[in-house]
mmCIF file with all atom_site columns, C-alpha atoms in Angstrom:
data_model
loop_
_atom_site.group_PDB
_atom_site.id
_atom_site.type_symbol
_atom_site.label_atom_id
_atom_site.label_alt_id
_atom_site.label_comp_id
_atom_site.label_asym_id
_atom_site.label_entity_id
_atom_site.label_seq_id
_atom_site.pdbx_PDB_ins_code
_atom_site.Cartn_x
_atom_site.Cartn_y
_atom_site.Cartn_z
_atom_site.occupancy
_atom_site.B_iso_or_equiv
_atom_site.pdbx_formal_charge
_atom_site.auth_seq_id
_atom_site.auth_comp_id
_atom_site.auth_asym_id
_atom_site.auth_atom_id
_atom_site.pdbx_PDB_model_num
ATOM 1   C CA . MET H 1 1   ? 14.524 19.278 -9.983  1.00 0.00 ? 117 MET H CA 1
ATOM 2   C CA . ALA H 1 2   ? 15.481 22.491 -12.112 1.00 0.00 ? 118 ALA H CA 1
ATOM 3   C CA . ALA H 1 3   ? 19.187 22.864 -11.964 1.00 0.00 ? 119 ALA H CA 1
ATOM 4   C CA . ILE H 1 4   ? 19.263 18.973 -13.621 1.00 0.00 ? 120 ILE H CA 1
ATOM 5   C CA . LEU H 1 5   ? 16.922 20.037 -16.067 1.00 0.00 ? 121 LEU H CA 1
ATOM 6   C CA . SER H 1 6   ? 18.229 23.285 -16.831 1.00 0.00 ? 122 SER H CA 1
ATOM 7   C CA . ALA H 1 7   ? 21.821 21.593 -16.694 1.00 0.00 ? 123 ALA H CA 1
ATOM 8   C CA . ILE H 1 8   ? 20.349 19.154 -19.470 1.00 0.00 ? 124 ILE H CA 1
ATOM 9   C CA . LYS H 1 9   ? 18.666 21.479 -21.533 1.00 0.00 ? 125 LYS H CA 1
ATOM 10  C CA . SER H 1 10  ? 22.412 23.371 -21.688 1.00 0.00 ? 126 SER H CA 1
ATOM 11  C CA . GLY H 1 11  ? 23.816 20.700 -22.896 1.00 0.00 ? 127 GLY H CA 1
ATOM 12  C CA . LYS H 1 12  ? 25.666 20.350 -19.666 1.00 0.00 ? 128 LYS H CA 1
ATOM 13  C CA . ILE H 1 13  ? 24.201 17.168 -18.969 1.00 0.00 ? 129 ILE H CA 1
ATOM 14  C CA . LYS H 1 14  ? 24.143 14.624 -22.329 1.00 0.00 ? 130 LYS H CA 1
ATOM 15  C CA . ASN H 1 15  ? 22.271 10.995 -23.218 1.00 0.00 ? 131 ASN H CA 1
ATOM 16  C CA . VAL H 1 16  ? 19.651 11.884 -20.818 1.00 0.00 ? 132 VAL H CA 1
ATOM 17  C CA . LYS H 1 17  ? 16.032 13.074 -21.752 1.00 0.00 ? 133 LYS H CA 1
ATOM 18  C CA . PRO H 1 18  ? 13.435 13.971 -19.157 1.00 0.00 ? 134 PRO H CA 1
ATOM 19  C CA . GLU H 1 19  ? 10.175 12.199 -19.698 1.00 0.00 ? 135 GLU H CA 1
ATOM 20  C CA . VAL H 1 20  ? 8.197  12.756 -16.174 1.00 0.00 ? 136 VAL H CA 1
ATOM 21  C CA . VAL H 1 21  ? 8.126  14.794 -13.433 1.00 0.00 ? 137 VAL H CA 1
ATOM 22  C CA . LEU H 1 22  ? 5.736  13.293 -11.121 1.00 0.00 ? 138 LEU H CA 1
ATOM 23  C CA . SER H 1 23  ? 4.735  14.499 -7.631  1.00 0.00 ? 139 SER H CA 1
ATOM 24  C CA . ASN H 1 24  ? 2.172  12.916 -5.242  1.00 0.00 ? 140 ASN H CA 1
ATOM 25  C CA . ARG H 1 25  ? 1.215  16.655 -3.994  1.00 0.00 ? 141 ARG H CA 1
ATOM 26  C CA . THR H 1 26  ? -0.908 18.996 -6.213  1.00 0.00 ? 142 THR H CA 1
ATOM 27  C CA . ASP H 1 27  ? 1.078  21.828 -4.945  1.00 0.00 ? 143 ASP H CA 1
ATOM 28  C CA . ALA H 1 28  ? 4.119  21.216 -5.666  1.00 0.00 ? 144 ALA H CA 1
ATOM 29  C CA . VAL H 1 29  ? 6.057  23.862 -7.286  1.00 0.00 ? 145 VAL H CA 1
ATOM 30  C CA . GLY H 1 30  ? 8.199  21.491 -9.101  1.00 0.00 ? 146 GLY H CA 1
ATOM 31  C CA . LEU H 1 31  ? 5.072  20.554 -11.582 1.00 0.00 ? 147 LEU H CA 1
ATOM 32  C CA . LYS H 1 32  ? 4.673  24.530 -12.914 1.00 0.00 ? 148 LYS H CA 1
ATOM 33  C CA . ILE H 1 33  ? 7.968  24.501 -13.647 1.00 0.00 ? 149 ILE H CA 1
ATOM 34  C CA . ALA H 1 34  ? 8.865  21.046 -15.338 1.00 0.00 ? 150 ALA H CA 1
ATOM 35  C CA . LEU H 1 35  ? 5.486  21.922 -17.235 1.00 0.00 ? 151 LEU H CA 1
ATOM 36  C CA . GLU H 1 36  ? 5.623  25.527 -17.843 1.00 0.00 ? 152 GLU H CA 1
ATOM 37  C CA . LYS H 1 37  ? 9.606  26.649 -18.343 1.00 0.00 ? 153 LYS H CA 1
ATOM 38  C CA . PHE H 1 38  ? 10.940 23.188 -19.606 1.00 0.00 ? 154 PHE H CA 1
ATOM 39  C CA . GLY H 1 39  ? 7.772  21.323 -21.132 1.00 0.00 ? 155 GLY H CA 1
ATOM 40  C CA . ILE H 1 40  ? 8.329  17.833 -19.259 1.00 0.00 ? 156 ILE H CA 1
ATOM 41  C CA . PRO H 1 41  ? 4.893  16.251 -18.778 1.00 0.00 ? 157 PRO H CA 1
ATOM 42  C CA . THR H 1 42  ? 3.950  15.924 -15.396 1.00 0.00 ? 158 THR H CA 1
ATOM 43  C CA . GLU H 1 43  ? 1.757  13.687 -13.026 1.00 0.00 ? 159 GLU H CA 1
ATOM 44  C CA . ILE H 1 44  ? 0.536  13.194 -10.020 1.00 0.00 ? 160 ILE H CA 1
ATOM 45  C CA . VAL H 1 45  ? -0.318 10.319 -7.978  1.00 0.00 ? 161 VAL H CA 1
ATOM 46  C CA . PRO H 1 46  ? -1.698 10.649 -4.996  1.00 0.00 ? 162 PRO H CA 1
ATOM 47  C CA . SER H 1 47  ? -1.494 8.519  -2.478  1.00 0.00 ? 163 SER H CA 1
ATOM 48  C CA . GLY H 1 48  ? -4.917 7.897  -1.255  1.00 0.00 ? 164 GLY H CA 1
ATOM 49  C CA . GLY H 1 49  ? -3.443 6.530  2.179   1.00 0.00 ? 165 GLY H CA 1
ATOM 50  C CA . LEU H 1 50  ? -1.685 4.048  0.712   1.00 0.00 ? 166 LEU H CA 1
ATOM 51  C CA . LYS H 1 51  ? 1.682  3.345  1.589   1.00 0.00 ? 167 LYS H CA 1
ATOM 52  C CA . GLY H 1 52  ? 4.745  1.183  0.242   1.00 0.00 ? 168 GLY H CA 1
ATOM 53  C CA . TRP H 1 53  ? 4.553  -0.910 -1.719  1.00 0.00 ? 169 TRP H CA 1
ATOM 54  C CA . ASP H 1 54  ? 1.116  -0.253 -2.668  1.00 0.00 ? 170 ASP H CA 1
ATOM 55  C CA . TYR H 1 55  ? 1.701  3.198  -3.049  1.00 0.00 ? 171 TYR H CA 1
ATOM 56  C CA . ASP H 1 56  ? 4.921  2.378  -5.655  1.00 0.00 ? 172 ASP H CA 1
ATOM 57  C CA . LYS H 1 57  ? 3.170  0.001  -7.880  1.00 0.00 ? 173 LYS H CA 1
ATOM 58  C CA . LYS H 1 58  ? 1.265  3.114  -8.579  1.00 0.00 ? 174 LYS H CA 1
ATOM 59  C CA . VAL H 1 59  ? 4.333  5.087  -9.412  1.00 0.00 ? 175 VAL H CA 1
ATOM 60  C CA . ILE H 1 60  ? 5.188  2.495  -11.621 1.00 0.00 ? 176 ILE H CA 1
ATOM 61  C CA . SER H 1 61  ? 2.822  2.193  -14.074 1.00 0.00 ? 177 SER H CA 1
ATOM 62  C CA . VAL H 1 62  ? 3.456  5.674  -14.231 1.00 0.00 ? 178 VAL H CA 1
ATOM 63  C CA . LEU H 1 63  ? 6.898  5.592  -14.909 1.00 0.00 ? 179 LEU H CA 1
ATOM 64  C CA . ARG H 1 64  ? 6.242  2.714  -17.353 1.00 0.00 ? 180 ARG H CA 1
ATOM 65  C CA . LYS H 1 65  ? 3.642  4.399  -19.331 1.00 0.00 ? 181 LYS H CA 1
ATOM 66  C CA . TYR H 1 66  ? 6.684  7.245  -20.387 1.00 0.00 ? 182 TYR H CA 1
ATOM 67  C CA . ASP H 1 67  ? 9.104  4.185  -20.759 1.00 0.00 ? 183 ASP H CA 1
ATOM 68  C CA . VAL H 1 68  ? 10.796 4.872  -16.944 1.00 0.00 ? 184 VAL H CA 1
ATOM 69  C CA . THR H 1 69  ? 12.250 1.244  -17.601 1.00 0.00 ? 185 THR H CA 1
ATOM 70  C CA . SER H 1 70  ? 14.576 -0.141 -15.052 1.00 0.00 ? 186 SER H CA 1
ATOM 71  C CA . GLU H 1 71  ? 16.925 -1.218 -17.999 1.00 0.00 ? 187 GLU H CA 1
ATOM 72  C CA . TYR H 1 72  ? 17.311 2.035  -19.060 1.00 0.00 ? 188 TYR H CA 1
ATOM 73  C CA . GLY H 1 73  ? 15.297 4.789  -16.974 1.00 0.00 ? 189 GLY H CA 1
ATOM 74  C CA . LEU H 1 74  ? 16.643 6.759  -14.378 1.00 0.00 ? 190 LEU H CA 1
ATOM 75  C CA . ILE H 1 75  ? 14.705 8.254  -11.135 1.00 0.00 ? 191 ILE H CA 1
ATOM 76  C CA . CYS H 1 76  ? 15.661 11.862 -9.844  1.00 0.00 ? 192 CYS H CA 1
ATOM 77  C CA . LEU H 1 77  ? 14.587 12.053 -6.393  1.00 0.00 ? 193 LEU H CA 1
ATOM 78  C CA . ALA H 1 78  ? 14.244 15.675 -5.422  1.00 0.00 ? 194 ALA H CA 1
ATOM 79  C CA . GLY H 1 79  ? 12.412 16.817 -2.435  1.00 0.00 ? 195 GLY H CA 1
ATOM 80  C CA . PHE H 1 80  ? 10.160 13.511 -2.293  1.00 0.00 ? 196 PHE H CA 1
ATOM 81  C CA . MET H 1 81  ? 9.565  13.038 1.293   1.00 0.00 ? 197 MET H CA 1
ATOM 82  C CA . ARG H 1 82  ? 8.950  8.791  1.391   1.00 0.00 ? 198 ARG H CA 1
ATOM 83  C CA . LEU H 1 83  ? 9.892  5.836  2.060   1.00 0.00 ? 199 LEU H CA 1
ATOM 84  C CA . ILE H 1 84  ? 10.492 3.868  -1.126  1.00 0.00 ? 200 ILE H CA 1
ATOM 85  C CA . SER H 1 85  ? 9.412  0.116  -0.551  1.00 0.00 ? 201 SER H CA 1
ATOM 86  C CA . ALA H 1 86  ? 12.023 -3.110 -0.847  1.00 0.00 ? 202 ALA H CA 1
ATOM 87  C CA . GLU H 1 87  ? 9.906  -4.005 -3.690  1.00 0.00 ? 203 GLU H CA 1
ATOM 88  C CA . PHE H 1 88  ? 10.457 -0.254 -6.021  1.00 0.00 ? 204 PHE H CA 1
ATOM 89  C CA . VAL H 1 89  ? 14.430 -0.058 -5.201  1.00 0.00 ? 205 VAL H CA 1
ATOM 90  C CA . LYS H 1 90  ? 14.961 -4.034 -6.245  1.00 0.00 ? 206 LYS H CA 1
ATOM 91  C CA . GLU H 1 91  ? 12.672 -3.177 -9.636  1.00 0.00 ? 207 GLU H CA 1
ATOM 92  C CA . TYR H 1 92  ? 14.994 -0.043 -9.580  1.00 0.00 ? 208 TYR H CA 1
ATOM 93  C CA . HIS H 1 93  ? 17.967 -1.207 -9.016  1.00 0.00 ? 209 HIS H CA 1
ATOM 94  C CA . MET H 1 94  ? 20.506 1.573  -8.337  1.00 0.00 ? 210 MET H CA 1
ATOM 95  C CA . ARG H 1 95  ? 18.910 3.456  -11.118 1.00 0.00 ? 211 ARG H CA 1
ATOM 96  C CA . ILE H 1 96  ? 17.540 5.983  -8.473  1.00 0.00 ? 212 ILE H CA 1
ATOM 97  C CA . LEU H 1 97  ? 19.118 9.172  -7.362  1.00 0.00 ? 213 LEU H CA 1
ATOM 98  C CA . ASN H 1 98  ? 18.633 11.117 -4.554  1.00 0.00 ? 214 ASN H CA 1
ATOM 99  C CA . ILE H 1 99  ? 20.081 14.476 -2.741  1.00 0.00 ? 215 ILE H CA 1
ATOM 100 C CA . HIS H 1 100 ? 20.489 14.897 0.885   1.00 0.00 ? 216 HIS H CA 1
ATOM 101 C CA . PRO H 1 101 ? 21.530 17.885 2.745   1.00 0.00 ? 217 PRO H CA 1
ATOM 102 C CA . ALA H 1 102 ? 24.414 16.822 4.616   1.00 0.00 ? 218 ALA H CA 1
ATOM 103 C CA . LEU H 1 103 ? 27.298 14.837 4.688   1.00 0.00 ? 219 LEU H CA 1
ATOM 104 C CA . LEU H 1 104 ? 26.034 11.408 5.247   1.00 0.00 ? 220 LEU H CA 1
ATOM 105 C CA . PRO H 1 105 ? 26.206 8.600  7.094   1.00 0.00 ? 221 PRO H CA 1
ATOM 106 C CA . SER H 1 106 ? 25.740 11.956 9.484   1.00 0.00 ? 222 SER H CA 1
ATOM 107 C CA . PHE H 1 107 ? 22.544 13.048 10.001  1.00 0.00 ? 223 PHE H CA 1
ATOM 108 C CA . PRO H 1 108 ? 20.625 11.220 7.984   1.00 0.00 ? 224 PRO H CA 1
ATOM 109 C CA . GLY H 1 109 ? 16.487 11.754 7.691   1.00 0.00 ? 225 GLY H CA 1
ATOM 110 C CA . LEU H 1 110 ? 14.915 14.733 8.293   1.00 0.00 ? 226 LEU H CA 1
ATOM 111 C CA . HIS H 1 111 ? 16.001 18.222 9.099   1.00 0.00 ? 227 HIS H CA 1
ATOM 112 C CA . ALA H 1 112 ? 19.647 17.519 8.132   1.00 0.00 ? 228 ALA H CA 1
ATOM 113 C CA . GLN H 1 113 ? 21.215 20.985 8.570   1.00 0.00 ? 229 GLN H CA 1
ATOM 114 C CA . LYS H 1 114 ? 19.729 21.046 12.229  1.00 0.00 ? 230 LYS H CA 1
ATOM 115 C CA . GLN H 1 115 ? 20.781 18.418 13.567  1.00 0.00 ? 231 GLN H CA 1
ATOM 116 C CA . ALA H 1 116 ? 24.450 19.657 12.148  1.00 0.00 ? 232 ALA H CA 1
ATOM 117 C CA . ILE H 1 117 ? 24.351 22.821 14.288  1.00 0.00 ? 233 ILE H CA 1
ATOM 118 C CA . GLU H 1 118 ? 22.908 21.290 16.867  1.00 0.00 ? 234 GLU H CA 1
ATOM 119 C CA . TYR H 1 119 ? 25.488 19.003 16.558  1.00 0.00 ? 235 TYR H CA 1
ATOM 120 C CA . GLY H 1 120 ? 28.869 21.544 16.662  1.00 0.00 ? 236 GLY H CA 1
ATOM 121 C CA . VAL H 1 121 ? 30.163 20.744 13.589  1.00 0.00 ? 237 VAL H CA 1
ATOM 122 C CA . LYS H 1 122 ? 32.035 23.052 11.466  1.00 0.00 ? 238 LYS H CA 1
ATOM 123 C CA . VAL H 1 123 ? 31.502 20.483 8.031   1.00 0.00 ? 239 VAL H CA 1
ATOM 124 C CA . SER H 1 124 ? 28.640 19.956 6.466   1.00 0.00 ? 240 SER H CA 1
ATOM 125 C CA . GLY H 1 125 ? 27.383 19.673 2.996   1.00 0.00 ? 241 GLY H CA 1
ATOM 126 C CA . CYS H 1 126 ? 25.013 17.567 0.450   1.00 0.00 ? 242 CYS H CA 1
ATOM 127 C CA . THR H 1 127 ? 25.529 13.941 -1.165  1.00 0.00 ? 243 THR H CA 1
ATOM 128 C CA . VAL H 1 128 ? 24.355 12.814 -4.075  1.00 0.00 ? 244 VAL H CA 1
ATOM 129 C CA . HIS H 1 129 ? 23.367 8.877  -3.623  1.00 0.00 ? 245 HIS H CA 1
ATOM 130 C CA . PHE H 1 130 ? 21.914 5.568  -5.163  1.00 0.00 ? 246 PHE H CA 1
ATOM 131 C CA . VAL H 1 131 ? 18.460 5.090  -3.466  1.00 0.00 ? 247 VAL H CA 1
ATOM 132 C CA . ASP H 1 132 ? 18.186 1.254  -1.220  1.00 0.00 ? 248 ASP H CA 1
ATOM 133 C CA . GLN H 1 133 ? 16.231 0.140  1.308   1.00 0.00 ? 249 GLN H CA 1
ATOM 134 C CA . GLY H 1 134 ? 18.035 2.191  4.419   1.00 0.00 ? 250 GLY H CA 1
ATOM 135 C CA . LEU H 1 135 ? 16.925 5.858  5.405   1.00 0.00 ? 251 LEU H CA 1
ATOM 136 C CA . ASP H 1 136 ? 19.376 8.039  3.109   1.00 0.00 ? 252 ASP H CA 1
ATOM 137 C CA . SER H 1 137 ? 22.017 4.789  3.202   1.00 0.00 ? 253 SER H CA 1
ATOM 138 C CA . GLY H 1 138 ? 22.730 3.689  -0.663  1.00 0.00 ? 254 GLY H CA 1
ATOM 139 C CA . PRO H 1 139 ? 25.806 4.298  -2.189  1.00 0.00 ? 255 PRO H CA 1
ATOM 140 C CA . ILE H 1 140 ? 27.883 7.546  -2.443  1.00 0.00 ? 256 ILE H CA 1
ATOM 141 C CA . ILE H 1 141 ? 28.170 9.187  -5.995  1.00 0.00 ? 257 ILE H CA 1
ATOM 142 C CA . LEU H 1 142 ? 29.607 12.463 -4.563  1.00 0.00 ? 258 LEU H CA 1
ATOM 143 C CA . GLN H 1 143 ? 30.032 14.844 -1.788  1.00 0.00 ? 259 GLN H CA 1
ATOM 144 C CA . ARG H 1 144 ? 29.930 18.703 -1.292  1.00 0.00 ? 260 ARG H CA 1
ATOM 145 C CA . ALA H 1 145 ? 31.303 19.933 1.816   1.00 0.00 ? 261 ALA H CA 1
ATOM 146 C CA . VAL H 1 146 ? 30.071 23.520 2.995   1.00 0.00 ? 262 VAL H CA 1
ATOM 147 C CA . ASN H 1 147 ? 31.108 25.448 6.046   1.00 0.00 ? 263 ASN H CA 1
ATOM 148 C CA . VAL H 1 148 ? 28.776 25.572 9.168   1.00 0.00 ? 264 VAL H CA 1
ATOM 149 C CA . MET H 1 149 ? 29.585 29.003 10.837  1.00 0.00 ? 265 MET H CA 1
ATOM 150 C CA . ASP H 1 150 ? 28.860 29.625 14.786  1.00 0.00 ? 266 ASP H CA 1
ATOM 151 C CA . SER H 1 151 ? 26.022 32.296 14.247  1.00 0.00 ? 267 SER H CA 1
ATOM 152 C CA . ASP H 1 152 ? 24.036 30.010 11.420  1.00 0.00 ? 268 ASP H CA 1
ATOM 153 C CA . THR H 1 153 ? 20.531 29.996 11.439  1.00 0.00 ? 269 THR H CA 1
ATOM 154 C CA . GLU H 1 154 ? 19.409 26.183 9.650   1.00 0.00 ? 270 GLU H CA 1
ATOM 155 C CA . GLU H 1 155 ? 17.999 28.616 7.430   1.00 0.00 ? 271 GLU H CA 1
ATOM 156 C CA . GLU H 1 156 ? 21.488 30.102 6.654   1.00 0.00 ? 272 GLU H CA 1
ATOM 157 C CA . LEU H 1 157 ? 23.240 26.988 6.253   1.00 0.00 ? 273 LEU H CA 1
ATOM 158 C CA . SER H 1 158 ? 20.455 25.611 4.133   1.00 0.00 ? 274 SER H CA 1
ATOM 159 C CA . ALA H 1 159 ? 20.370 28.513 1.438   1.00 0.00 ? 275 ALA H CA 1
ATOM 160 C CA . ARG H 1 160 ? 24.181 27.525 1.302   1.00 0.00 ? 276 ARG H CA 1
ATOM 161 C CA . ILE H 1 161 ? 24.207 23.943 0.988   1.00 0.00 ? 277 ILE H CA 1
ATOM 162 C CA . LEU H 1 162 ? 21.155 24.292 -1.274  1.00 0.00 ? 278 LEU H CA 1
ATOM 163 C CA . ARG H 1 163 ? 23.617 26.409 -3.772  1.00 0.00 ? 279 ARG H CA 1
ATOM 164 C CA . LYS H 1 164 ? 25.918 23.114 -3.364  1.00 0.00 ? 280 LYS H CA 1
ATOM 165 C CA . GLU H 1 165 ? 23.215 21.240 -4.098  1.00 0.00 ? 281 GLU H CA 1
ATOM 166 C CA . HIS H 1 166 ? 21.887 22.624 -7.337  1.00 0.00 ? 282 HIS H CA 1
ATOM 167 C CA . GLU H 1 167 ? 26.169 21.647 -9.028  1.00 0.00 ? 283 GLU H CA 1
ATOM 168 C CA . LEU H 1 168 ? 26.285 18.732 -7.075  1.00 0.00 ? 284 LEU H CA 1
ATOM 169 C CA . TYR H 1 169 ? 22.940 17.245 -8.719  1.00 0.00 ? 285 TYR H CA 1
ATOM 170 C CA . PRO H 1 170 ? 23.065 17.341 -12.079 1.00 0.00 ? 286 PRO H CA 1
ATOM 171 C CA . GLU H 1 171 ? 27.127 16.530 -12.525 1.00 0.00 ? 287 GLU H CA 1
ATOM 172 C CA . ALA H 1 172 ? 25.786 13.337 -10.050 1.00 0.00 ? 288 ALA H CA 1
ATOM 173 C CA . VAL H 1 173 ? 22.983 13.045 -12.995 1.00 0.00 ? 289 VAL H CA 1
ATOM 174 C CA . SER H 1 174 ? 26.095 14.025 -15.466 1.00 0.00 ? 290 SER H CA 1
ATOM 175 C CA . LEU H 1 175 ? 28.161 10.819 -14.485 1.00 0.00 ? 291 LEU H CA 1
ATOM 176 C CA . PHE H 1 176 ? 25.890 8.055  -14.461 1.00 0.00 ? 292 PHE H CA 1
ATOM 177 C CA . ALA H 1 177 ? 24.582 9.440  -18.111 1.00 0.00 ? 293 ALA H CA 1
ATOM 178 C CA . GLU H 1 178 ? 27.899 8.839  -19.345 1.00 0.00 ? 294 GLU H CA 1
ATOM 179 C CA . GLY H 1 179 ? 28.574 5.181  -17.661 1.00 0.00 ? 295 GLY H CA 1
ATOM 180 C CA . LYS H 1 180 ? 31.080 7.045  -15.632 1.00 0.00 ? 296 LYS H CA 1
ATOM 181 C CA . VAL H 1 181 ? 29.787 6.034  -12.374 1.00 0.00 ? 297 VAL H CA 1
ATOM 182 C CA . LYS H 1 182 ? 30.573 2.039  -11.663 1.00 0.00 ? 298 LYS H CA 1
ATOM 183 C CA . ILE H 1 183 ? 29.720 -0.067 -7.962  1.00 0.00 ? 299 ILE H CA 1
ATOM 184 C CA . ILE H 1 184 ? 31.362 -2.059 -6.606  1.00 0.00 ? 300 ILE H CA 1
ATOM 185 C CA . GLY H 1 185 ? 30.262 -3.140 -3.215  1.00 0.00 ? 301 GLY H CA 1
ATOM 186 C CA . ARG H 1 186 ? 29.009 0.104  -1.122  1.00 0.00 ? 302 ARG H CA 1
ATOM 187 C CA . LYS H 1 187 ? 31.591 2.065  -3.119  1.00 0.00 ? 303 LYS H CA 1
ATOM 188 C CA . VAL H 1 188 ? 31.320 3.967  -6.247  1.00 0.00 ? 304 VAL H CA 1
ATOM 189 C CA . ILE H 1 189 ? 34.056 4.521  -8.842  1.00 0.00 ? 305 ILE H CA 1
ATOM 190 C CA . LEU H 1 190 ? 34.348 7.267  -10.281 1.00 0.00 ? 306 LEU H CA 1
ATOM 191 C CA . LYS H 1 191 ? 35.459 6.139  -13.981 1.00 0.00 ? 307 LYS H CA 1
ATOM 192 C CA . THR H 1 192 ? 37.800 9.312  -15.601 1.00 0.00 ? 308 THR H CA 1
#
């Protein structure tokens, strides 16, 4: 989130005006960064035991309050560890981005870096993708590779991937904002 907001502030990402940063957790560090460093309003939407569409309706209500619409809005997930309901995905069809610390479709879900090390891959990385109704299964916008060293711990690999994520996510948001992303079926075509 901070990498995206920094890129917007510096002008690397154009045509984007951040409206709100949401979290379901009061202790999310990103809330403080968004408000104090970037002056972006923040909202906490506690789940209160709600799941799926019951919870997502609350999120959509907050998004609409800030004019983040399905026609003009873009939702960027970062550290969002919940599955989004089919209804939410339909409402914001191909307007929800996520970043994942692996080269999808390999190692979806939690602990992707640990999965990569345990599997013995030589290359991992990160992926920015559109969110669909599956788990880390939406159309891929960009990917960046990171070598996996034989001596890597999960923490070491995670740190190297995170540096690439901070480059890749703003790049994907910029491409989207500039209208350079075209979706044909599952393929994302980047216009030059």
